[in-house]
Amino acid sequence: MKTYKRIALRAALCILALFALWNVGWYVWRMVKYGPFSRGLEKNDFATWIVPRYKYMDTDGYDYGVKYPDYLSFTGNLSVGLPETDGNPFTDFLIIWPKLSGGYEYGVSLTEGNENYQIYITADGSAVYPENSEVVARKQETIDALLHRAEEMWDLE
């Protein structure tokens, strides 16, 4: 009976050690991947030690944000938002998801009148899905401005 307890204890310790190692690896990866994006930015009010968030507003009023991945997730994001208009902070914005293997995925949230669109775009600002091409064409100037600001801020390659 003592042998079974010893085996169970060793198995539990191995599982605990693997879990700790996974956490440390994730934490280090997250800091290496997202640390450069948050340099020079201030902590956001919603930041926690487990999910840091950073923000910055440039002199033109564009909002920048960095959200690190949630606990044990590999998906965080960068964002660039247009300056607020008429006291409304909810404006068009760009979201960039750094991919685990390198590169980025892009999306925009665009408002036209009472309509709001969430659209995946390519790095050059065109719509990923053809059904979104008309909206993207109408808002191309805004999308290009947001992509340009993101490139200036983070040197995305």
GROMACS .gro file of C-alpha atoms in nm:
model
  157
    1MET     CA    1   0.000   0.000   0.000
    2LYS     CA    2   0.288   0.238   0.075
    3THR     CA    3   0.418   0.187  -0.278
    4TYR     CA    4   0.089   0.313  -0.427
    5LYS     CA    5   0.097   0.622  -0.204
    6ARG     CA    6   0.457   0.690  -0.306
    7ILE     CA    7   0.370   0.652  -0.675
    8ALA     CA    8   0.065   0.875  -0.638
    9LEU     CA    9   0.271   1.138  -0.456
   10ARG     CA   10   0.542   1.132  -0.724
   11ALA     CA   11   0.281   1.156  -0.999
   12ALA     CA   12   0.115   1.452  -0.825
   13LEU     CA   13   0.452   1.624  -0.781
   14CYS     CA   14   0.537   1.565  -1.148
   15ILE     CA   15   0.204   1.712  -1.257
   16LEU     CA   16   0.253   2.009  -1.025
   17ALA     CA   17   0.609   2.063  -1.157
   18LEU     CA   18   0.489   2.045  -1.519
   19PHE     CA   19   0.211   2.292  -1.444
   20ALA     CA   20   0.458   2.531  -1.278
   21LEU     CA   21   0.699   2.494  -1.571
   22TRP     CA   22   0.416   2.563  -1.821
   23ASN     CA   23   0.321   2.879  -1.626
   24VAL     CA   24   0.678   3.006  -1.613
   25GLY     CA   25   0.728   2.935  -1.984
   26TRP     CA   26   0.405   3.113  -2.074
   27TYR     CA   27   0.492   3.413  -1.855
   28VAL     CA   28   0.840   3.450  -2.007
   29TRP     CA   29   0.705   3.407  -2.363
   30ARG     CA   30   0.439   3.670  -2.298
   31MET     CA   31   0.692   3.921  -2.163
   32VAL     CA   32   0.927   3.866  -2.457
   33LYS     CA   33   0.648   3.887  -2.717
   34TYR     CA   34   0.450   4.182  -2.578
   35GLY     CA   35   0.714   4.373  -2.380
   36PRO     CA   36   0.852   4.563  -2.681
   37PHE     CA   37   0.501   4.681  -2.777
   38SER     CA   38   0.440   4.838  -2.435
   39ARG     CA   39   0.769   5.031  -2.402
   40GLY     CA   40   0.701   5.398  -2.337
   41LEU     CA   41   0.331   5.342  -2.266
   42GLU     CA   42   0.164   5.393  -1.929
   43LYS     CA   43  -0.030   5.128  -1.739
   44ASN     CA   44  -0.400   5.126  -1.810
   45ASP     CA   45  -0.644   5.150  -1.519
   46PHE     CA   46  -0.769   4.800  -1.602
   47ALA     CA   47  -0.421   4.644  -1.585
   48THR     CA   48  -0.350   4.357  -1.348
   49TRP     CA   49  -0.025   4.178  -1.281
   50ILE     CA   50  -0.151   3.871  -1.464
   51VAL     CA   51  -0.293   4.064  -1.764
   52PRO     CA   52  -0.103   4.390  -1.812
   53ARG     CA   53  -0.261   4.660  -2.025
   54TYR     CA   54  -0.096   4.976  -2.148
   55LYS     CA   55  -0.220   5.294  -2.312
   56TYR     CA   56  -0.093   5.605  -2.481
   57MET     CA   57  -0.253   5.909  -2.645
   58ASP     CA   58  -0.047   6.104  -2.896
   59THR     CA   59  -0.063   6.479  -2.951
   60ASP     CA   60  -0.319   6.433  -3.230
   61GLY     CA   61  -0.557   6.247  -2.997
   62TYR     CA   62  -0.505   5.896  -3.137
   63ASP     CA   63  -0.540   5.628  -2.868
   64TYR     CA   64  -0.297   5.335  -2.857
   65GLY     CA   65  -0.335   5.025  -2.644
   66VAL     CA   66  -0.156   4.701  -2.569
   67LYS     CA   67  -0.337   4.414  -2.401
   68TYR     CA   68  -0.126   4.117  -2.301
   69PRO     CA   69  -0.280   3.768  -2.335
   70ASP     CA   70  -0.513   3.645  -2.064
   71TYR     CA   71  -0.385   3.379  -1.824
   72LEU     CA   72  -0.236   3.085  -2.019
   73SER     CA   73  -0.369   3.228  -2.347
   74PHE     CA   74  -0.149   3.322  -2.641
   75THR     CA   75  -0.375   3.592  -2.785
   76GLY     CA   76  -0.335   3.955  -2.686
   77ASN     CA   77  -0.378   4.263  -2.902
   78LEU     CA   78  -0.261   4.607  -3.002
   79SER     CA   79  -0.507   4.882  -3.085
   80VAL     CA   80  -0.514   5.224  -3.244
   81GLY     CA   81  -0.825   5.441  -3.219
   82LEU     CA   82  -0.921   5.764  -3.389
   83PRO     CA   83  -0.944   6.074  -3.171
   84GLU     CA   84  -1.279   6.109  -2.999
   85THR     CA   85  -1.535   6.321  -3.177
   86ASP     CA   86  -1.803   6.537  -3.019
   87GLY     CA   87  -1.710   6.399  -2.676
   88ASN     CA   88  -1.775   6.041  -2.794
   89PRO     CA   89  -1.474   5.820  -2.714
   90PHE     CA   90  -1.620   5.530  -2.917
   91THR     CA   91  -1.467   5.592  -3.257
   92ASP     CA   92  -1.328   5.377  -3.538
   93PHE     CA   93  -1.034   5.165  -3.431
   94LEU     CA   94  -0.784   4.909  -3.554
   95ILE     CA   95  -0.706   4.587  -3.368
   96ILE     CA   96  -0.386   4.393  -3.434
   97TRP     CA   97  -0.336   4.040  -3.306
   98PRO     CA   98   0.030   3.931  -3.296
   99LYS     CA   99   0.037   3.568  -3.408
  100LEU     CA  100   0.216   3.303  -3.206
  101SER     CA  101   0.430   3.204  -3.503
  102GLY     CA  102   0.507   3.562  -3.609
  103GLY     CA  103   0.317   3.807  -3.822
  104TYR     CA  104  -0.013   3.973  -3.744
  105GLU     CA  105  -0.386   3.954  -3.805
  106TYR     CA  106  -0.580   4.278  -3.845
  107GLY     CA  107  -0.934   4.392  -3.785
  108VAL     CA  108  -1.121   4.720  -3.773
  109SER     CA  109  -1.432   4.842  -3.601
  110LEU     CA  110  -1.597   5.102  -3.822
  111THR     CA  111  -1.905   5.317  -3.771
  112GLU     CA  112  -2.122   5.461  -4.046
  113GLY     CA  113  -2.430   5.641  -3.923
  114ASN     CA  114  -2.607   5.398  -3.689
  115GLU     CA  115  -2.424   5.094  -3.828
  116ASN     CA  116  -2.116   4.940  -3.670
  117TYR     CA  117  -1.898   4.692  -3.857
  118GLN     CA  118  -1.626   4.458  -3.731
  119ILE     CA  119  -1.418   4.356  -4.030
  120TYR     CA  120  -1.103   4.151  -4.079
  121ILE     CA  121  -0.856   4.328  -4.306
  122THR     CA  122  -0.516   4.253  -4.454
  123ALA     CA  123  -0.195   4.437  -4.367
  124ASP     CA  124  -0.248   4.665  -4.668
  125GLY     CA  125  -0.601   4.760  -4.555
  126SER     CA  126  -0.816   4.557  -4.793
  127ALA     CA  127  -1.105   4.341  -4.676
  128VAL     CA  128  -1.031   3.974  -4.609
  129TYR     CA  129  -1.386   3.874  -4.703
  130PRO     CA  130  -1.537   4.009  -5.028
  131GLU     CA  131  -1.871   4.089  -4.864
  132ASN     CA  132  -1.694   4.362  -4.661
  133SER     CA  133  -1.522   4.527  -4.958
  134GLU     CA  134  -1.780   4.804  -5.002
  135VAL     CA  135  -1.761   4.921  -4.641
  136VAL     CA  136  -1.381   4.904  -4.649
  137ALA     CA  137  -1.371   5.105  -4.972
  138ARG     CA  138  -1.590   5.377  -4.819
  139LYS     CA  139  -1.373   5.391  -4.506
  140GLN     CA  140  -1.034   5.334  -4.676
  141GLU     CA  141  -0.893   5.673  -4.574
  142THR     CA  142  -0.966   5.598  -4.207
  143ILE     CA  143  -0.823   5.245  -4.232
  144ASP     CA  144  -0.506   5.373  -4.400
  145ALA     CA  145  -0.460   5.638  -4.129
  146LEU     CA  146  -0.498   5.379  -3.853
  147LEU     CA  147  -0.257   5.136  -4.022
  148HIS     CA  148  -0.005   5.417  -4.071
  149ARG     CA  149  -0.025   5.515  -3.703
  150ALA     CA  150   0.020   5.151  -3.596
  151GLU     CA  151   0.324   5.112  -3.819
  152GLU     CA  152   0.478   5.431  -3.681
  153MET     CA  153   0.415   5.325  -3.323
  154TRP     CA  154   0.527   4.961  -3.335
  155ASP     CA  155   0.727   4.918  -3.657
  156LEU     CA  156   0.520   4.619  -3.762
  157GLU     CA  157   0.692   4.390  -4.011
   0.00000   0.00000   0.00000
